[in-house]
Amino acid sequence: MKTIVVKVGSSTVADDSLRLRRRLLAGLVADIAELVHGGRRVVLVSSGAIACGQHVLGVSERPHQVPALQAASAVGQGRLFAHYERLFGDHELTAAQVLLTSEDFARRDSYVNARNTLRRLLTWGVVPVVNENDTTATDEIRFGDNDVLAAQVAIMLRADFLVLLTDQDGLYTRDPRKHGGAELVRRVTDPAQLAALDVGDASRRGAGGMRGKTAAALMAAAANVRTIIANGSRPGTLTAAVAGEDVGTQILAHATSASAFKLWLRYAKPVRGTLEVDAGATRALAQGGSSLLPVGVKAVHGSFAAGDAVTIVDPAGDEIARGISTMSARDLRRVRGMRSDELRALNPQLEDEVVHRDRLVLVGEEAG
Ligand code: GLU
């Protein structure tokens, strides 16, 4: 049974005067209902809580400060979900509100719980309506743009499609708002193409813009989820995209045999620090599938606790792996460069490994 994650941004959900685009949303929900009644599993990721809250409160300018954004979102989210609930009800479907933060993806137990909840809702034929839990998300860890949140939900569920609906027809060779000659990119087969596009900055109302979409598509492609970026204001776009018609920009996926744990570590767990390792450790990690030992660590950057994710870079500064550190940055700074016998003499409680091989993902491994 196919699973589809569809995301709509604030500019699609609300118009310039911050009113919900009722006709467009009704059309979108009708498309989703058709897919669900046809046996597909669909998750809707919708932004627009802040815009909706601004409208209720009569605040026309998007607030700059996080508490004001959070408060506007708290006002708007209830309205937004109530609207979707009514629309799905018209198609005899039940909607469920699911609010997530990046912390929920960072902690393994929350991640597994969220995945189980979503899976159960989909088994029941319910449509989860997901947004970021803006109330508790703090500035530095906000998804901000829900494109990355949607990609992470798609990866979590090993979805077949991630459909990002926006107010443009897809990705362009250059920012079409600035360059008349910009051309629509129909198909991306190599993710490197994405990084090369000049996609412009954040959109006016939401926080994402095309930059967030290319990041989301990169993640999804590496986790074997096909992404389609298309215009959400054209009726029937979602149905056409899922039917394989040539709409918007299609970003092809790679098959992956990586475990859900490795995908989570590579794409969902926020990195809190960097470990520079020597040439010997680089070789041992890349070739031998070894754990990272203190003796191979040359420098420690950042402030992290045991259990946080770190990125591991080779002597040239290139990322070679990500893993979960068994030690805090403070402990690791004291023991870096030490052999295991020296380590045990210093403190027998410390782990031999800084990052155990089972809790490490090599860059590129998830694509294999
Ligand atoms: N969670 C936000 C919302 O629903 C995402 C979009 C934004 O930051 O504007 O409004």
mmCIF file of C-alpha atoms and ligand atoms in Angstrom:
data_model
loop_
_atom_site.group_PDB
_atom_site.id
_atom_site.type_symbol
_atom_site.label_atom_id
_atom_site.label_comp_id
_atom_site.label_asym_id
_atom_site.label_seq_id
_atom_site.Cartn_x
_atom_site.Cartn_y
_atom_site.Cartn_z
ATOM 1 C CA MET A 1 0.000 0.000 0.000
ATOM 2 C CA LYS A 2 1.485 3.335 -1.054
ATOM 3 C CA THR A 3 2.199 6.026 1.527
ATOM 4 C CA ILE A 4 2.203 9.666 0.507
ATOM 5 C CA VAL A 5 3.290 12.660 2.559
ATOM 6 C CA VAL A 6 1.941 15.918 1.169
ATOM 7 C CA LYS A 7 3.004 19.304 2.471
ATOM 8 C CA VAL A 8 1.386 22.687 1.974
ATOM 9 C CA GLY A 9 3.148 25.906 2.901
ATOM 10 C CA SER A 10 1.744 29.054 4.489
ATOM 11 C CA SER A 11 1.470 30.907 1.157
ATOM 12 C CA THR A 12 -0.693 28.115 -0.212
ATOM 13 C CA VAL A 13 -2.854 27.810 2.904
ATOM 14 C CA ALA A 14 -3.513 31.551 3.373
ATOM 15 C CA ASP A 15 -3.848 34.448 0.927
ATOM 16 C CA ASP A 16 -2.134 37.839 1.063
ATOM 17 C CA SER A 17 -4.646 39.134 3.593
ATOM 18 C CA LEU A 18 -3.997 35.999 5.687
ATOM 19 C CA ARG A 19 -7.419 34.468 5.055
ATOM 20 C CA LEU A 20 -7.563 30.716 4.558
ATOM 21 C CA ARG A 21 -7.831 29.843 0.876
ATOM 22 C CA ARG A 22 -11.012 27.882 1.390
ATOM 23 C CA ARG A 23 -11.586 26.750 -2.165
ATOM 24 C CA LEU A 24 -8.006 25.602 -2.635
ATOM 25 C CA LEU A 25 -7.981 23.698 0.679
ATOM 26 C CA ALA A 26 -11.325 22.063 -0.146
ATOM 27 C CA GLY A 27 -9.854 20.907 -3.488
ATOM 28 C CA LEU A 28 -6.722 19.581 -1.796
ATOM 29 C CA VAL A 29 -8.726 17.664 0.795
ATOM 30 C CA ALA A 30 -10.949 16.255 -1.983
ATOM 31 C CA ASP A 31 -7.784 15.009 -3.764
ATOM 32 C CA ILE A 32 -6.458 13.461 -0.546
ATOM 33 C CA ALA A 33 -9.859 11.851 0.147
ATOM 34 C CA GLU A 34 -9.868 10.291 -3.316
ATOM 35 C CA LEU A 35 -6.419 8.825 -2.688
ATOM 36 C CA VAL A 36 -7.389 7.501 0.760
ATOM 37 C CA HIS A 37 -10.639 5.988 -0.516
ATOM 38 C CA GLY A 38 -8.554 4.408 -3.279
ATOM 39 C CA GLY A 39 -6.436 2.602 -0.665
ATOM 40 C CA ARG A 40 -3.501 5.030 -0.291
ATOM 41 C CA ARG A 41 -2.182 6.182 3.064
ATOM 42 C CA VAL A 42 -1.807 9.960 3.188
ATOM 43 C CA VAL A 43 -0.236 12.270 5.756
ATOM 44 C CA LEU A 44 -0.901 15.993 5.357
ATOM 45 C CA VAL A 45 1.802 18.308 6.700
ATOM 46 C CA SER A 46 0.357 21.800 6.823
ATOM 47 C CA SER A 47 1.909 25.111 7.783
ATOM 48 C CA GLY A 48 -0.222 28.186 8.144
ATOM 49 C CA ALA A 49 -0.833 28.225 11.892
ATOM 50 C CA ILE A 50 1.080 31.478 12.337
ATOM 51 C CA ALA A 51 -0.618 33.130 9.346
ATOM 52 C CA CYS A 52 -4.025 31.959 10.574
ATOM 53 C CA GLY A 53 -3.296 33.223 14.092
ATOM 54 C CA GLN A 54 -2.159 36.591 12.727
ATOM 55 C CA HIS A 55 -5.477 36.854 10.908
ATOM 56 C CA VAL A 56 -7.509 36.065 14.026
ATOM 57 C CA LEU A 57 -5.479 38.562 16.072
ATOM 58 C CA GLY A 58 -5.502 41.241 13.374
ATOM 59 C CA VAL A 59 -1.672 41.338 13.130
ATOM 60 C CA SER A 60 -0.816 41.930 9.478
ATOM 61 C CA GLU A 61 2.993 41.919 9.754
ATOM 62 C CA ARG A 62 4.633 38.595 10.571
ATOM 63 C CA PRO A 63 6.097 38.964 14.095
ATOM 64 C CA HIS A 64 9.878 38.739 14.410
ATOM 65 C CA GLN A 65 10.182 37.500 17.942
ATOM 66 C CA VAL A 66 9.831 33.824 18.722
ATOM 67 C CA PRO A 67 7.308 34.200 21.620
ATOM 68 C CA ALA A 68 4.985 36.227 19.365
ATOM 69 C CA LEU A 69 5.293 33.651 16.565
ATOM 70 C CA GLN A 70 4.606 30.884 19.058
ATOM 71 C CA ALA A 71 1.564 32.674 20.497
ATOM 72 C CA ALA A 72 0.175 33.441 17.028
ATOM 73 C CA SER A 73 0.665 29.799 16.106
ATOM 74 C CA ALA A 74 -1.171 28.634 19.238
ATOM 75 C CA VAL A 75 -4.159 30.774 18.231
ATOM 76 C CA GLY A 76 -4.028 29.694 14.604
ATOM 77 C CA GLN A 77 -3.344 25.977 14.933
ATOM 78 C CA GLY A 78 -6.722 25.234 16.519
ATOM 79 C CA ARG A 79 -8.540 27.131 13.773
ATOM 80 C CA LEU A 80 -6.489 25.519 11.057
ATOM 81 C CA PHE A 81 -7.027 21.995 12.320
ATOM 82 C CA ALA A 82 -10.752 22.591 12.915
ATOM 83 C CA HIS A 83 -10.997 23.674 9.294
ATOM 84 C CA TYR A 84 -9.260 20.534 8.028
ATOM 85 C CA GLU A 85 -11.366 18.356 10.331
ATOM 86 C CA ARG A 86 -14.550 19.746 8.791
ATOM 87 C CA LEU A 87 -13.234 19.346 5.260
ATOM 88 C CA PHE A 88 -12.187 15.711 5.815
ATOM 89 C CA GLY A 89 -15.517 15.065 7.560
ATOM 90 C CA ASP A 90 -17.295 16.081 4.340
ATOM 91 C CA HIS A 91 -15.546 13.072 2.745
ATOM 92 C CA GLU A 92 -16.360 10.695 5.621
ATOM 93 C CA LEU A 93 -12.746 10.812 6.782
ATOM 94 C CA THR A 94 -11.316 11.387 10.243
ATOM 95 C CA ALA A 95 -8.345 13.707 10.740
ATOM 96 C CA ALA A 96 -5.889 13.571 13.647
ATOM 97 C CA GLN A 97 -3.763 16.478 14.815
ATOM 98 C CA VAL A 98 -0.089 15.568 15.283
ATOM 99 C CA LEU A 99 2.330 18.256 16.476
ATOM 100 C CA LEU A 100 6.036 17.433 16.450
ATOM 101 C CA THR A 101 9.308 19.191 17.189
ATOM 102 C CA SER A 102 12.797 18.379 15.986
ATOM 103 C CA GLU A 103 13.495 17.154 19.538
ATOM 104 C CA ASP A 104 10.923 14.432 18.953
ATOM 105 C CA PHE A 105 13.036 13.244 16.047
ATOM 106 C CA ALA A 106 16.236 13.575 18.064
ATOM 107 C CA ARG A 107 15.229 11.283 20.914
ATOM 108 C CA ARG A 108 14.975 7.682 19.861
ATOM 109 C CA ASP A 109 12.041 6.820 22.157
ATOM 110 C CA SER A 110 9.959 9.834 21.030
ATOM 111 C CA TYR A 111 10.831 9.030 17.420
ATOM 112 C CA VAL A 112 9.631 5.457 17.740
ATOM 113 C CA ASN A 113 6.470 6.597 19.564
ATOM 114 C CA ALA A 114 5.660 9.173 16.890
ATOM 115 C CA ARG A 115 6.231 6.572 14.181
ATOM 116 C CA ASN A 116 3.982 4.046 15.919
ATOM 117 C CA THR A 117 1.240 6.636 16.376
ATOM 118 C CA LEU A 118 1.354 7.701 12.727
ATOM 119 C CA ARG A 119 1.407 4.099 11.524
ATOM 120 C CA ARG A 120 -1.599 3.228 13.675
ATOM 121 C CA LEU A 121 -3.551 6.264 12.446
ATOM 122 C CA LEU A 122 -2.823 5.284 8.848
ATOM 123 C CA THR A 123 -3.875 1.681 9.499
ATOM 124 C CA TRP A 124 -7.171 3.038 10.796
ATOM 125 C CA GLY A 125 -7.654 5.081 7.618
ATOM 126 C CA VAL A 126 -7.282 8.338 9.558
ATOM 127 C CA VAL A 127 -5.488 11.306 7.928
ATOM 128 C CA PRO A 128 -2.787 12.696 10.239
ATOM 129 C CA VAL A 129 -2.514 16.487 9.911
ATOM 130 C CA VAL A 130 0.999 17.351 11.045
ATOM 131 C CA ASN A 131 2.577 20.671 11.984
ATOM 132 C CA GLU A 132 5.517 21.710 14.091
ATOM 133 C CA ASN A 133 4.683 22.141 17.750
ATOM 134 C CA ASP A 134 5.606 25.838 17.660
ATOM 135 C CA THR A 135 4.856 26.370 21.361
ATOM 136 C CA THR A 136 7.819 24.363 22.590
ATOM 137 C CA ALA A 137 10.209 24.577 19.649
ATOM 138 C CA THR A 138 13.003 26.978 20.499
ATOM 139 C CA ASP A 139 14.628 29.188 17.919
ATOM 140 C CA GLU A 140 17.779 27.222 17.240
ATOM 141 C CA ILE A 141 16.000 23.923 16.773
ATOM 142 C CA ARG A 142 12.853 25.102 14.965
ATOM 143 C CA PHE A 143 12.138 23.300 11.742
ATOM 144 C CA GLY A 144 10.714 26.680 10.710
ATOM 145 C CA ASP A 145 9.956 25.480 7.278
ATOM 146 C CA ASN A 146 7.848 22.376 7.310
ATOM 147 C CA ASP A 147 9.524 21.005 4.176
ATOM 148 C CA VAL A 148 12.225 19.411 6.291
ATOM 149 C CA LEU A 149 9.636 18.234 8.827
ATOM 150 C CA ALA A 150 7.636 16.683 5.985
ATOM 151 C CA ALA A 151 10.782 14.982 4.627
ATOM 152 C CA GLN A 152 11.547 13.565 8.042
ATOM 153 C CA VAL A 153 7.988 12.265 8.428
ATOM 154 C CA ALA A 154 8.290 10.693 4.957
ATOM 155 C CA ILE A 155 11.602 9.058 5.897
ATOM 156 C CA MET A 156 10.188 7.911 9.237
ATOM 157 C CA LEU A 157 7.285 6.191 7.454
ATOM 158 C CA ARG A 158 9.404 5.054 4.494
ATOM 159 C CA ALA A 159 6.841 6.772 2.287
ATOM 160 C CA ASP A 160 6.755 6.317 -1.467
ATOM 161 C CA PHE A 161 6.144 9.984 -2.285
ATOM 162 C CA LEU A 162 6.821 13.343 -0.709
ATOM 163 C CA VAL A 163 4.737 15.994 -2.476
ATOM 164 C CA LEU A 164 5.692 19.580 -1.615
ATOM 165 C CA LEU A 165 2.948 21.917 -2.797
ATOM 166 C CA THR A 166 3.971 25.518 -3.191
ATOM 167 C CA ASP A 167 3.010 28.728 -4.992
ATOM 168 C CA GLN A 168 5.452 28.117 -7.855
ATOM 169 C CA ASP A 169 5.330 25.473 -10.574
ATOM 170 C CA GLY A 170 8.421 23.715 -9.220
ATOM 171 C CA LEU A 171 12.167 24.311 -9.049
ATOM 172 C CA TYR A 172 13.693 26.693 -11.560
ATOM 173 C CA THR A 173 17.205 26.971 -12.927
ATOM 174 C CA ARG A 174 17.358 30.432 -11.284
ATOM 175 C CA ASP A 175 15.073 32.389 -8.953
ATOM 176 C CA PRO A 176 12.115 33.173 -11.290
ATOM 177 C CA ARG A 177 11.107 36.212 -9.200
ATOM 178 C CA LYS A 178 14.392 37.869 -10.187
ATOM 179 C CA HIS A 179 15.343 36.335 -13.530
ATOM 180 C CA GLY A 180 13.020 36.362 -16.547
ATOM 181 C CA GLY A 181 14.883 33.544 -18.304
ATOM 182 C CA ALA A 182 14.574 31.057 -15.442
ATOM 183 C CA GLU A 183 13.419 27.634 -16.641
ATOM 184 C CA LEU A 184 11.413 24.997 -14.825
ATOM 185 C CA VAL A 185 13.482 21.915 -13.962
ATOM 186 C CA ARG A 186 11.345 18.871 -14.797
ATOM 187 C CA ARG A 187 13.455 16.049 -13.486
ATOM 188 C CA VAL A 188 16.399 15.772 -11.141
ATOM 189 C CA THR A 189 18.221 12.457 -11.320
ATOM 190 C CA ASP A 190 21.412 13.455 -9.537
ATOM 191 C CA PRO A 191 21.083 15.202 -6.165
ATOM 192 C CA ALA A 192 24.208 17.270 -6.963
ATOM 193 C CA GLN A 193 22.005 19.143 -9.457
ATOM 194 C CA LEU A 194 19.910 20.434 -6.561
ATOM 195 C CA ALA A 195 22.812 22.006 -4.754
ATOM 196 C CA ALA A 196 23.789 23.865 -7.942
ATOM 197 C CA LEU A 197 20.433 25.639 -8.411
ATOM 198 C CA ASP A 198 20.124 29.327 -7.469
ATOM 199 C CA VAL A 199 16.755 28.937 -5.758
ATOM 200 C CA GLY A 200 16.468 32.276 -3.949
ATOM 201 C CA ASP A 201 15.551 33.043 -0.352
ATOM 202 C CA ALA A 202 12.696 32.348 1.989
ATOM 203 C CA SER A 203 9.144 32.956 0.845
ATOM 204 C CA ARG A 204 7.191 35.998 2.008
ATOM 205 C CA ARG A 205 4.809 34.419 4.458
ATOM 206 C CA GLY A 206 6.285 31.126 5.504
ATOM 207 C CA ALA A 207 9.812 30.487 6.590
ATOM 208 C CA GLY A 208 10.889 28.025 3.926
ATOM 209 C CA GLY A 209 11.243 29.053 0.331
ATOM 210 C CA MET A 210 12.916 26.819 -2.213
ATOM 211 C CA ARG A 211 16.103 26.366 -0.172
ATOM 212 C CA GLY A 212 14.144 24.305 2.383
ATOM 213 C CA LYS A 213 12.586 22.321 -0.433
ATOM 214 C CA THR A 214 15.886 21.340 -1.986
ATOM 215 C CA ALA A 215 17.211 20.278 1.447
ATOM 216 C CA ALA A 216 14.058 18.215 2.027
ATOM 217 C CA ALA A 217 14.302 16.631 -1.411
ATOM 218 C CA LEU A 218 17.982 15.745 -0.874
ATOM 219 C CA MET A 219 17.174 13.961 2.367
ATOM 220 C CA ALA A 220 14.159 12.206 0.923
ATOM 221 C CA ALA A 221 16.026 11.073 -2.212
ATOM 222 C CA ALA A 222 18.796 9.535 -0.145
ATOM 223 C CA ALA A 223 16.177 7.640 1.863
ATOM 224 C CA ASN A 224 14.427 6.287 -1.233
ATOM 225 C CA VAL A 225 11.466 8.684 -1.136
ATOM 226 C CA ARG A 226 10.578 10.329 -4.451
ATOM 227 C CA THR A 227 9.885 14.063 -4.108
ATOM 228 C CA ILE A 228 7.617 16.147 -6.313
ATOM 229 C CA ILE A 229 7.642 19.933 -5.964
ATOM 230 C CA ALA A 230 4.570 21.366 -7.666
ATOM 231 C CA ASN A 231 2.067 24.197 -7.716
ATOM 232 C CA GLY A 232 -0.566 23.706 -5.021
ATOM 233 C CA SER A 233 -2.908 26.288 -6.477
ATOM 234 C CA ARG A 234 -3.630 24.190 -9.578
ATOM 235 C CA PRO A 235 -6.515 21.786 -8.913
ATOM 236 C CA GLY A 236 -5.692 18.106 -9.264
ATOM 237 C CA THR A 237 -1.916 18.592 -8.878
ATOM 238 C CA LEU A 238 -1.617 16.040 -6.073
ATOM 239 C CA THR A 239 -3.585 13.360 -7.912
ATOM 240 C CA ALA A 240 -1.566 13.957 -11.086
ATOM 241 C CA ALA A 241 1.728 13.838 -9.169
ATOM 242 C CA VAL A 242 0.900 10.537 -7.479
ATOM 243 C CA ALA A 243 -0.342 9.070 -10.787
ATOM 244 C CA GLY A 244 3.130 9.710 -12.223
ATOM 245 C CA GLU A 245 2.090 12.512 -14.568
ATOM 246 C CA ASP A 246 4.621 15.105 -15.551
ATOM 247 C CA VAL A 247 3.832 17.877 -13.054
ATOM 248 C CA GLY A 248 6.269 20.215 -11.341
ATOM 249 C CA THR A 249 9.790 19.044 -10.554
ATOM 250 C CA GLN A 250 10.376 15.364 -9.881
ATOM 251 C CA ILE A 251 13.375 14.396 -7.796
ATOM 252 C CA LEU A 252 14.201 10.737 -8.226
ATOM 253 C CA ALA A 253 15.124 8.590 -5.258
ATOM 254 C CA HIS A 254 17.859 6.033 -4.656
ATOM 255 C CA ALA A 255 17.234 2.565 -3.313
ATOM 256 C CA THR A 256 18.587 2.216 0.195
ATOM 257 C CA SER A 257 19.219 -0.751 2.415
ATOM 258 C CA ALA A 258 20.074 1.434 5.401
ATOM 259 C CA SER A 259 18.212 0.662 8.611
ATOM 260 C CA ALA A 260 15.631 3.084 9.945
ATOM 261 C CA PHE A 261 18.077 3.785 12.777
ATOM 262 C CA LYS A 262 20.825 4.887 10.383
ATOM 263 C CA LEU A 263 18.420 7.072 8.413
ATOM 264 C CA TRP A 264 17.276 8.657 11.639
ATOM 265 C CA LEU A 265 20.851 9.287 12.711
ATOM 266 C CA ARG A 266 21.832 10.703 9.323
ATOM 267 C CA TYR A 267 18.820 12.942 8.745
ATOM 268 C CA ALA A 268 16.809 13.457 11.911
ATOM 269 C CA LYS A 269 19.106 13.712 14.899
ATOM 270 C CA PRO A 270 20.561 17.209 15.284
ATOM 271 C CA VAL A 271 24.340 17.375 15.409
ATOM 272 C CA ARG A 272 25.733 19.076 18.514
ATOM 273 C CA GLY A 273 29.488 18.887 17.933
ATOM 274 C CA THR A 274 32.367 18.009 15.621
ATOM 275 C CA LEU A 275 35.192 15.543 16.178
ATOM 276 C CA GLU A 276 38.345 15.897 14.103
ATOM 277 C CA VAL A 277 39.993 12.514 13.742
ATOM 278 C CA ASP A 278 43.421 11.454 12.488
ATOM 279 C CA ALA A 279 44.226 9.541 9.295
ATOM 280 C CA GLY A 280 44.366 6.166 11.092
ATOM 281 C CA ALA A 281 40.889 6.612 12.572
ATOM 282 C CA THR A 282 39.580 7.825 9.215
ATOM 283 C CA ARG A 283 40.804 4.618 7.586
ATOM 284 C CA ALA A 284 39.531 2.381 10.376
ATOM 285 C CA LEU A 285 36.068 3.924 10.241
ATOM 286 C CA ALA A 286 35.772 3.942 6.470
ATOM 287 C CA GLN A 287 37.207 0.505 5.755
ATOM 288 C CA GLY A 288 37.018 -1.579 8.845
ATOM 289 C CA GLY A 289 33.592 -0.747 10.224
ATOM 290 C CA SER A 290 35.359 0.027 13.508
ATOM 291 C CA SER A 291 34.256 2.073 16.452
ATOM 292 C CA LEU A 292 35.883 5.457 17.073
ATOM 293 C CA LEU A 293 38.365 5.325 19.950
ATOM 294 C CA PRO A 294 39.711 8.295 21.946
ATOM 295 C CA VAL A 295 43.209 7.725 20.539
ATOM 296 C CA GLY A 296 42.034 8.773 17.051
ATOM 297 C CA VAL A 297 40.354 12.012 18.143
ATOM 298 C CA LYS A 298 42.519 15.092 17.528
ATOM 299 C CA ALA A 299 40.097 17.909 18.411
ATOM 300 C CA VAL A 300 36.614 18.354 19.860
ATOM 301 C CA HIS A 301 34.362 21.257 18.870
ATOM 302 C CA GLY A 302 31.040 22.257 20.362
ATOM 303 C CA SER A 303 29.324 21.474 23.594
ATOM 304 C CA PHE A 304 27.452 18.195 23.744
ATOM 305 C CA ALA A 305 26.321 15.616 26.249
ATOM 306 C CA ALA A 306 26.738 11.848 26.166
ATOM 307 C CA GLY A 307 24.010 10.584 23.830
ATOM 308 C CA ASP A 308 24.144 13.576 21.492
ATOM 309 C CA ALA A 309 25.027 13.210 17.823
ATOM 310 C CA VAL A 310 28.360 14.447 16.538
ATOM 311 C CA THR A 311 29.816 14.772 13.085
ATOM 312 C CA ILE A 312 33.198 13.169 12.458
ATOM 313 C CA VAL A 313 35.572 14.916 10.061
ATOM 314 C CA ASP A 314 38.817 13.684 8.502
ATOM 315 C CA PRO A 315 42.139 15.616 8.606
ATOM 316 C CA ALA A 316 41.017 17.586 5.499
ATOM 317 C CA GLY A 317 37.856 18.716 7.322
ATOM 318 C CA ASP A 318 35.454 16.598 5.228
ATOM 319 C CA GLU A 319 32.610 14.878 7.019
ATOM 320 C CA ILE A 320 33.076 11.120 6.990
ATOM 321 C CA ALA A 321 30.461 9.941 9.486
ATOM 322 C CA ARG A 322 27.888 10.828 12.079
ATOM 323 C CA GLY A 323 27.475 9.036 15.340
ATOM 324 C CA ILE A 324 26.228 9.155 18.892
ATOM 325 C CA SER A 325 28.909 10.068 21.392
ATOM 326 C CA THR A 326 29.215 7.987 24.544
ATOM 327 C CA MET A 327 30.934 10.933 26.266
ATOM 328 C CA SER A 328 30.242 14.595 26.837
ATOM 329 C CA ALA A 329 32.449 17.134 25.033
ATOM 330 C CA ARG A 330 34.031 17.927 28.387
ATOM 331 C CA ASP A 331 35.010 14.318 29.139
ATOM 332 C CA LEU A 332 36.185 13.776 25.600
ATOM 333 C CA ARG A 333 38.465 16.829 25.684
ATOM 334 C CA ARG A 334 40.203 15.281 28.690
ATOM 335 C CA VAL A 335 40.750 11.886 27.089
ATOM 336 C CA ARG A 336 41.228 12.618 23.396
ATOM 337 C CA GLY A 337 44.430 11.102 22.012
ATOM 338 C CA MET A 338 44.656 8.537 24.849
ATOM 339 C CA ARG A 339 45.068 4.823 24.328
ATOM 340 C CA SER A 340 42.546 2.492 25.965
ATOM 341 C CA ASP A 341 44.936 1.438 28.771
ATOM 342 C CA GLU A 342 45.660 5.103 29.624
ATOM 343 C CA LEU A 343 41.924 5.776 29.602
ATOM 344 C CA ARG A 344 41.188 2.940 32.008
ATOM 345 C CA ALA A 345 43.947 4.082 34.328
ATOM 346 C CA LEU A 346 42.419 7.578 34.389
ATOM 347 C CA ASN A 347 38.808 6.526 34.900
ATOM 348 C CA PRO A 348 37.641 2.910 34.709
ATOM 349 C CA GLN A 349 34.027 4.080 34.302
ATOM 350 C CA LEU A 350 34.631 5.685 30.902
ATOM 351 C CA GLU A 351 33.649 3.745 27.794
ATOM 352 C CA ASP A 352 36.428 2.458 25.527
ATOM 353 C CA GLU A 353 34.706 3.839 22.459
ATOM 354 C CA VAL A 354 33.787 7.434 21.793
ATOM 355 C CA VAL A 355 31.298 6.307 19.155
ATOM 356 C CA HIS A 356 30.355 2.662 18.913
ATOM 357 C CA ARG A 357 30.217 1.227 15.369
ATOM 358 C CA ASP A 358 26.534 0.293 15.790
ATOM 359 C CA ARG A 359 25.708 3.907 16.550
ATOM 360 C CA LEU A 360 27.533 5.390 13.598
ATOM 361 C CA VAL A 361 26.564 6.048 9.991
ATOM 362 C CA LEU A 362 29.180 6.688 7.335
ATOM 363 C CA VAL A 363 28.448 9.502 4.874
ATOM 364 C CA GLY A 364 27.050 7.895 1.746
ATOM 365 C CA GLU A 365 26.291 4.619 3.538
ATOM 366 C CA GLU A 366 22.572 5.437 3.744
ATOM 367 C CA ALA A 367 22.444 5.657 -0.046
ATOM 368 C CA GLY A 368 23.903 2.177 -0.533
HETATM 369 N N1 GLU B 1 4.731 25.931 11.987
HETATM 370 C C1 GLU B 1 4.641 27.138 11.227
HETATM 371 C C2 GLU B 1 3.174 27.458 10.901
HETATM 372 O O1 GLU B 1 2.352 26.573 10.907
HETATM 373 C C3 GLU B 1 5.454 26.935 9.989
HETATM 374 C C4 GLU B 1 5.532 28.070 9.024
HETATM 375 C C5 GLU B 1 6.178 29.343 9.496
HETATM 376 O O2 GLU B 1 7.161 29.331 10.262
HETATM 377 O O3 GLU B 1 5.686 30.341 9.048
HETATM 378 O O4 GLU B 1 2.819 28.580 10.673
#
